[in-house]
mmCIF file of C-alpha atoms and ligand atoms in Angstrom:
data_model
loop_
_atom_site.group_PDB
_atom_site.id
_atom_site.type_symbol
_atom_site.label_atom_id
_atom_site.label_comp_id
_atom_site.label_asym_id
_atom_site.label_seq_id
_atom_site.Cartn_x
_atom_site.Cartn_y
_atom_site.Cartn_z
ATOM 1 C CA MET A 15 -57.558 -9.993 9.749
ATOM 2 C CA LYS A 16 -54.498 -9.108 11.909
ATOM 3 C CA LEU A 17 -51.131 -10.170 10.531
ATOM 4 C CA PRO A 18 -49.058 -12.217 12.971
ATOM 5 C CA HIS A 19 -45.776 -10.736 14.263
ATOM 6 C CA PRO A 20 -42.936 -12.892 13.031
ATOM 7 C CA THR A 21 -40.377 -13.815 15.752
ATOM 8 C CA VAL A 22 -36.976 -15.370 15.741
ATOM 9 C CA ASN A 23 -35.818 -16.925 19.052
ATOM 10 C CA GLY A 24 -38.586 -15.113 20.789
ATOM 11 C CA LYS A 25 -37.444 -11.768 19.368
ATOM 12 C CA ILE A 26 -39.870 -9.818 17.202
ATOM 13 C CA VAL A 27 -38.377 -9.188 13.703
ATOM 14 C CA GLY A 28 -39.705 -6.978 11.078
ATOM 15 C CA PRO A 29 -41.392 -5.539 9.198
ATOM 16 C CA THR A 30 -39.939 -2.194 9.368
ATOM 17 C CA MET A 31 -41.208 1.213 8.217
ATOM 18 C CA HIS A 32 -39.345 4.251 7.026
ATOM 19 C CA ILE A 33 -39.936 6.803 9.708
ATOM 20 C CA TYR A 34 -38.915 10.462 9.738
ATOM 21 C CA SER A 35 -39.936 11.353 13.218
ATOM 22 C CA ILE A 36 -42.099 10.517 16.184
ATOM 23 C CA PHE A 37 -43.113 13.524 18.412
ATOM 24 C CA GLN A 38 -46.042 14.925 20.415
ATOM 25 C CA SER A 39 -47.939 18.176 19.673
ATOM 26 C CA VAL A 40 -51.395 19.447 18.920
ATOM 27 C CA ASP A 41 -53.058 18.130 15.859
ATOM 28 C CA GLY A 42 -53.543 21.393 13.998
ATOM 29 C CA GLU A 43 -55.626 19.949 11.223
ATOM 30 C CA VAL A 44 -59.106 18.623 11.166
ATOM 31 C CA ASN A 45 -59.528 15.090 12.458
ATOM 32 C CA HIS A 46 -62.020 12.941 14.257
ATOM 33 C CA ARG A 47 -61.003 14.099 17.746
ATOM 34 C CA GLY A 48 -61.185 17.861 17.011
ATOM 35 C CA THR A 49 -58.485 20.277 16.009
ATOM 36 C CA GLY A 50 -56.124 21.031 18.939
ATOM 37 C CA ALA A 51 -56.279 17.617 20.474
ATOM 38 C CA MET A 52 -52.831 16.394 21.755
ATOM 39 C CA THR A 53 -51.498 13.627 19.781
ATOM 40 C CA THR A 54 -48.273 11.553 19.055
ATOM 41 C CA PHE A 55 -47.300 12.069 15.271
ATOM 42 C CA ILE A 56 -45.734 9.354 13.444
ATOM 43 C CA ARG A 57 -44.387 10.867 10.470
ATOM 44 C CA THR A 58 -43.341 8.368 7.743
ATOM 45 C CA SER A 59 -40.698 9.330 5.109
ATOM 46 C CA GLY A 60 -41.113 9.259 1.464
ATOM 47 C CA CYS A 61 -43.680 10.968 -0.732
ATOM 48 C CA SER A 62 -43.663 10.926 -4.605
ATOM 49 C CA ALA A 63 -46.174 13.628 -5.203
ATOM 50 C CA THR A 64 -45.147 17.095 -6.279
ATOM 51 C CA CYS A 65 -47.291 19.672 -4.594
ATOM 52 C CA ALA A 66 -45.910 23.138 -4.999
ATOM 53 C CA TYR A 67 -47.170 24.145 -1.405
ATOM 54 C CA CYS A 68 -45.564 21.115 0.353
ATOM 55 C CA ASP A 69 -44.632 22.139 3.898
ATOM 56 C CA THR A 70 -42.860 18.963 4.670
ATOM 57 C CA ARG A 71 -40.315 18.593 1.860
ATOM 58 C CA TYR A 72 -37.822 17.363 4.420
ATOM 59 C CA ALA A 73 -39.711 14.067 4.679
ATOM 60 C CA LYS A 74 -40.306 13.624 0.981
ATOM 61 C CA ASP A 75 -37.277 11.516 0.264
ATOM 62 C CA ARG A 76 -37.685 7.909 1.344
ATOM 63 C CA ASP A 77 -34.220 7.895 2.600
ATOM 64 C CA SER A 78 -34.797 10.944 4.823
ATOM 65 C CA GLY A 79 -35.976 8.684 7.568
ATOM 66 C CA SER A 80 -34.742 5.581 9.209
ATOM 67 C CA ASP A 81 -35.973 1.989 9.446
ATOM 68 C CA TRP A 82 -38.030 1.291 12.536
ATOM 69 C CA GLU A 83 -39.413 -2.048 13.423
ATOM 70 C CA ILE A 84 -43.113 -1.895 13.977
ATOM 71 C CA GLN A 85 -42.582 -2.884 17.698
ATOM 72 C CA GLU A 86 -40.049 -0.215 18.271
ATOM 73 C CA ILE A 87 -42.649 2.295 17.089
ATOM 74 C CA ILE A 88 -45.213 0.907 19.532
ATOM 75 C CA LYS A 89 -42.719 1.047 22.386
ATOM 76 C CA GLU A 90 -41.877 4.733 21.509
ATOM 77 C CA VAL A 91 -45.454 5.860 21.277
ATOM 78 C CA THR A 92 -46.449 3.863 24.389
ATOM 79 C CA PHE A 93 -43.640 5.553 26.387
ATOM 80 C CA THR A 94 -45.155 8.995 25.788
ATOM 81 C CA GLY A 95 -48.442 8.024 27.333
ATOM 82 C CA CYS A 96 -50.492 10.109 25.000
ATOM 83 C CA PRO A 97 -53.616 8.009 23.893
ATOM 84 C CA ASN A 98 -54.003 9.807 20.512
ATOM 85 C CA ILE A 99 -51.997 8.985 17.313
ATOM 86 C CA THR A 100 -51.598 10.788 14.001
ATOM 87 C CA ILE A 101 -49.984 8.986 11.183
ATOM 88 C CA THR A 102 -48.759 11.425 8.571
ATOM 89 C CA GLY A 103 -46.004 11.901 6.120
ATOM 90 C CA GLY A 104 -44.387 11.889 3.676
ATOM 91 C CA GLU A 105 -47.178 9.563 2.508
ATOM 92 C CA PRO A 106 -48.196 6.722 4.816
ATOM 93 C CA PHE A 107 -49.812 4.803 1.908
ATOM 94 C CA GLU A 108 -46.416 4.572 0.076
ATOM 95 C CA GLN A 109 -45.690 1.855 2.670
ATOM 96 C CA SER A 110 -49.226 0.378 2.667
ATOM 97 C CA THR A 111 -48.527 -3.138 3.715
ATOM 98 C CA GLU A 112 -46.391 -1.938 6.646
ATOM 99 C CA LEU A 113 -49.234 0.542 7.360
ATOM 100 C CA ILE A 114 -51.727 -2.294 7.879
ATOM 101 C CA GLU A 115 -49.202 -4.005 10.143
ATOM 102 C CA LEU A 116 -48.733 -0.760 12.222
ATOM 103 C CA LEU A 117 -52.425 -0.186 12.528
ATOM 104 C CA GLY A 118 -52.748 -3.760 13.764
ATOM 105 C CA ALA A 119 -49.973 -3.320 16.364
ATOM 106 C CA LEU A 120 -51.440 0.046 17.564
ATOM 107 C CA ASP A 121 -54.831 -1.850 17.983
ATOM 108 C CA ASP A 122 -53.226 -4.697 19.897
ATOM 109 C CA ALA A 123 -51.501 -2.160 22.192
ATOM 110 C CA GLY A 124 -54.980 -0.485 22.925
ATOM 111 C CA PHE A 125 -54.571 2.800 20.915
ATOM 112 C CA SER A 126 -58.305 3.446 20.031
ATOM 113 C CA SER A 127 -57.791 6.912 18.441
ATOM 114 C CA VAL A 128 -55.782 6.844 15.321
ATOM 115 C CA SER A 129 -55.908 9.386 12.582
ATOM 116 C CA ILE A 130 -54.271 8.756 9.049
ATOM 117 C CA GLU A 131 -53.511 11.634 6.853
ATOM 118 C CA THR A 132 -53.169 10.715 3.164
ATOM 119 C CA ASN A 133 -52.688 12.661 -0.062
ATOM 120 C CA GLY A 134 -55.593 10.924 -1.797
ATOM 121 C CA TYR A 135 -53.403 9.445 -4.607
ATOM 122 C CA HIS A 136 -53.557 5.925 -3.263
ATOM 123 C CA PRO A 137 -57.089 4.516 -3.670
ATOM 124 C CA PHE A 138 -58.288 2.398 -0.782
ATOM 125 C CA ASN A 139 -61.506 1.057 0.729
ATOM 126 C CA LYS A 140 -61.886 1.915 4.402
ATOM 127 C CA GLN A 141 -63.852 -1.403 4.709
ATOM 128 C CA ASP A 142 -60.563 -3.420 3.948
ATOM 129 C CA TYR A 143 -59.086 -2.031 7.099
ATOM 130 C CA PRO A 144 -60.043 -4.497 9.886
ATOM 131 C CA PHE A 145 -59.333 -2.214 12.789
ATOM 132 C CA ASN A 146 -62.091 0.113 13.837
ATOM 133 C CA THR A 147 -59.817 2.573 15.504
ATOM 134 C CA ALA A 148 -58.613 4.449 12.477
ATOM 135 C CA SER A 149 -60.166 7.611 10.902
ATOM 136 C CA PHE A 150 -58.805 9.118 7.603
ATOM 137 C CA VAL A 151 -58.067 12.606 6.496
ATOM 138 C CA VAL A 152 -57.798 12.492 2.736
ATOM 139 C CA ASP A 153 -56.714 15.256 0.511
ATOM 140 C CA LEU A 154 -58.571 16.042 -2.559
ATOM 141 C CA LYS A 155 -56.007 17.976 -4.646
ATOM 142 C CA LEU A 156 -57.402 20.276 -7.239
ATOM 143 C CA PHE A 157 -54.424 20.331 -9.638
ATOM 144 C CA GLY A 158 -53.677 17.498 -12.111
ATOM 145 C CA TYR A 159 -56.154 14.600 -12.868
ATOM 146 C CA VAL A 160 -58.754 14.205 -10.020
ATOM 147 C CA LEU A 161 -60.579 10.934 -10.094
ATOM 148 C CA LEU A 162 -63.663 11.606 -8.018
ATOM 149 C CA SER A 163 -64.840 7.910 -8.218
ATOM 150 C CA ASN A 164 -61.891 6.929 -6.004
ATOM 151 C CA TYR A 165 -63.387 9.028 -3.267
ATOM 152 C CA ILE A 166 -66.649 7.386 -3.613
ATOM 153 C CA ASN A 167 -65.161 3.911 -3.484
ATOM 154 C CA MET A 168 -63.073 4.726 -0.283
ATOM 155 C CA ASN A 169 -66.362 4.251 1.752
ATOM 156 C CA LEU A 170 -65.414 6.978 4.199
ATOM 157 C CA ASP A 171 -67.811 7.653 7.032
ATOM 158 C CA SER A 172 -68.754 10.513 9.372
ATOM 159 C CA THR A 173 -65.566 10.146 11.240
ATOM 160 C CA ASP A 174 -63.380 10.886 8.278
ATOM 161 C CA PHE A 175 -62.460 14.187 6.369
ATOM 162 C CA ILE A 176 -61.906 15.003 2.765
ATOM 163 C CA LYS A 177 -59.558 18.136 2.859
ATOM 164 C CA ILE A 178 -59.214 20.536 -0.043
ATOM 165 C CA VAL A 179 -56.584 23.145 -0.256
ATOM 166 C CA ILE A 180 -57.988 26.413 -1.826
ATOM 167 C CA GLY A 181 -55.443 28.902 -3.425
ATOM 168 C CA SER A 182 -57.924 30.980 -5.380
ATOM 169 C CA PHE A 183 -61.667 31.701 -5.914
ATOM 170 C CA ASP A 184 -61.575 29.275 -8.875
ATOM 171 C CA ASP A 185 -60.298 26.590 -6.521
ATOM 172 C CA PHE A 186 -63.058 27.313 -4.153
ATOM 173 C CA HIS A 187 -65.730 27.085 -6.829
ATOM 174 C CA THR A 188 -64.213 23.728 -8.154
ATOM 175 C CA ALA A 189 -64.065 22.478 -4.413
ATOM 176 C CA ILE A 190 -67.844 23.171 -3.824
ATOM 177 C CA LYS A 191 -68.701 21.543 -7.100
ATOM 178 C CA ASN A 192 -66.693 18.335 -6.196
ATOM 179 C CA LYS A 193 -68.152 18.327 -2.708
ATOM 180 C CA LEU A 194 -71.552 18.484 -4.121
ATOM 181 C CA TYR A 195 -70.914 15.653 -6.607
ATOM 182 C CA LEU A 196 -69.387 13.387 -3.910
ATOM 183 C CA GLN A 197 -72.289 14.111 -1.436
ATOM 184 C CA GLN A 198 -74.794 13.288 -4.135
ATOM 185 C CA ASN A 199 -73.009 9.986 -4.601
ATOM 186 C CA LYS A 200 -73.451 9.144 -0.897
ATOM 187 C CA VAL A 201 -69.884 10.060 0.434
ATOM 188 C CA ARG A 202 -70.470 10.586 4.161
ATOM 189 C CA ALA A 203 -67.240 12.075 5.058
ATOM 190 C CA ASN A 204 -66.894 15.634 6.326
ATOM 191 C CA PHE A 205 -65.362 18.270 4.079
ATOM 192 C CA ALA A 206 -62.837 20.772 5.103
ATOM 193 C CA PHE A 207 -61.450 23.749 3.160
ATOM 194 C CA SER A 208 -57.967 24.890 3.923
ATOM 195 C CA PRO A 209 -56.317 28.163 2.854
ATOM 196 C CA MET A 210 -53.230 27.548 0.654
ATOM 197 C CA ALA A 211 -50.240 28.954 2.605
ATOM 198 C CA GLY A 212 -48.604 31.846 0.522
ATOM 199 C CA SER A 213 -51.804 32.377 -1.590
ATOM 200 C CA ASP A 214 -54.091 35.319 -1.455
ATOM 201 C CA VAL A 215 -56.523 33.099 0.218
ATOM 202 C CA THR A 216 -56.577 34.106 3.904
ATOM 203 C CA PRO A 217 -58.651 32.193 6.636
ATOM 204 C CA ASP A 218 -61.091 35.186 6.860
ATOM 205 C CA LYS A 219 -61.555 35.470 3.108
ATOM 206 C CA LEU A 220 -62.201 31.821 2.892
ATOM 207 C CA LEU A 221 -64.717 32.182 5.768
ATOM 208 C CA ILE A 222 -66.566 34.871 3.959
ATOM 209 C CA TRP A 223 -66.842 32.693 0.798
ATOM 210 C CA MET A 224 -68.084 29.756 2.841
ATOM 211 C CA LYS A 225 -70.887 31.994 4.250
ATOM 212 C CA GLU A 226 -71.666 33.572 0.954
ATOM 213 C CA PHE A 227 -71.946 30.123 -0.726
ATOM 214 C CA HIS A 228 -73.739 28.436 2.214
ATOM 215 C CA GLN A 229 -70.990 25.791 2.949
ATOM 216 C CA PHE A 230 -72.470 25.320 6.413
ATOM 217 C CA ASP A 231 -71.738 21.755 6.595
ATOM 218 C CA ALA A 232 -67.989 22.222 5.833
ATOM 219 C CA TYR A 233 -65.029 23.021 8.132
ATOM 220 C CA LEU A 234 -62.532 25.799 7.859
ATOM 221 C CA ASN A 235 -59.181 24.027 8.416
ATOM 222 C CA THR A 236 -56.766 26.898 9.647
ATOM 223 C CA GLN A 237 -53.862 24.602 10.599
ATOM 224 C CA LEU A 238 -53.450 25.596 14.205
ATOM 225 C CA HIS A 239 -49.707 24.445 14.299
ATOM 226 C CA LYS A 240 -49.052 27.208 11.766
ATOM 227 C CA VAL A 241 -51.035 29.901 13.648
ATOM 228 C CA LEU A 242 -48.830 28.922 16.765
ATOM 229 C CA SER A 243 -45.627 28.657 14.673
ATOM 230 C CA LEU A 244 -45.183 25.252 15.943
ATOM 231 C CA THR A 245 -42.309 22.947 14.642
ATOM 232 C CA GLU A 246 -41.715 19.371 15.506
ATOM 233 C CA ALA A 247 -39.353 20.643 18.348
ATOM 234 C CA ASN A 248 -41.652 23.030 20.206
HETATM 235 S S1 SF4 B 328 -48.657 14.854 -0.728
HETATM 236 FE FE1 SF4 B 328 -48.038 15.896 1.105
HETATM 237 S S2 SF4 B 328 -46.028 15.277 1.587
HETATM 238 FE FE2 SF4 B 328 -46.347 14.750 -0.536
HETATM 239 S S3 SF4 B 328 -45.748 16.457 -1.723
HETATM 240 FE FE3 SF4 B 328 -47.810 16.854 -1.490
HETATM 241 S S4 SF4 B 328 -47.976 18.221 0.394
HETATM 242 FE FE4 SF4 B 328 -45.878 17.223 0.385
#
């Protein structure tokens, strides 16, 4: 079901989304296209989670961005000519109604490769998303209360990723236990392990653990943009 775009005197009005920035770069995280694919990022503003390792604090406040009409966003991303889109945040699902509207508008505009990064705190069912162009990268955070059944109910498929940030060997152990449980419960998403920035877990150490514990169906998520010291401006 696509939501109709309301018009007044032929001019498209609302809805709007709080957007922090729109920019082009490599997608440095796992995604269905492969790490390193060029993409246009749409960074929403506003995230109420409190991850100690957050590297996008500047976009956490809802007011850090500005209001964009959905059709203005489409105009901007079309102008760049890049066929790939990555919606990130902040937390896109904190504007879930508008997110569905944006996905519909991207679909209408012919964007057939959209990746949505989300923190996993907003249970959703992929089957409720009527557009076949979107794949999800969902965090599974190991601190606080983790409700694994939410991930079972998301109905993720082999184009989606569940990403787990690893800050210690204990984290790694918990991550592989959770992965096994979800796989036994028919979760078909790919799993990616990401070394926590600023922790003792380096990519090579994590790779050794992955080999030692036979995690041959998992991905090592090295955050290419950090390896290259990329910012939104370069
Ligand atoms: S969910 Fe993402 S944006 Fe929100 S606080 Fe955690 S790392 Fe930062």
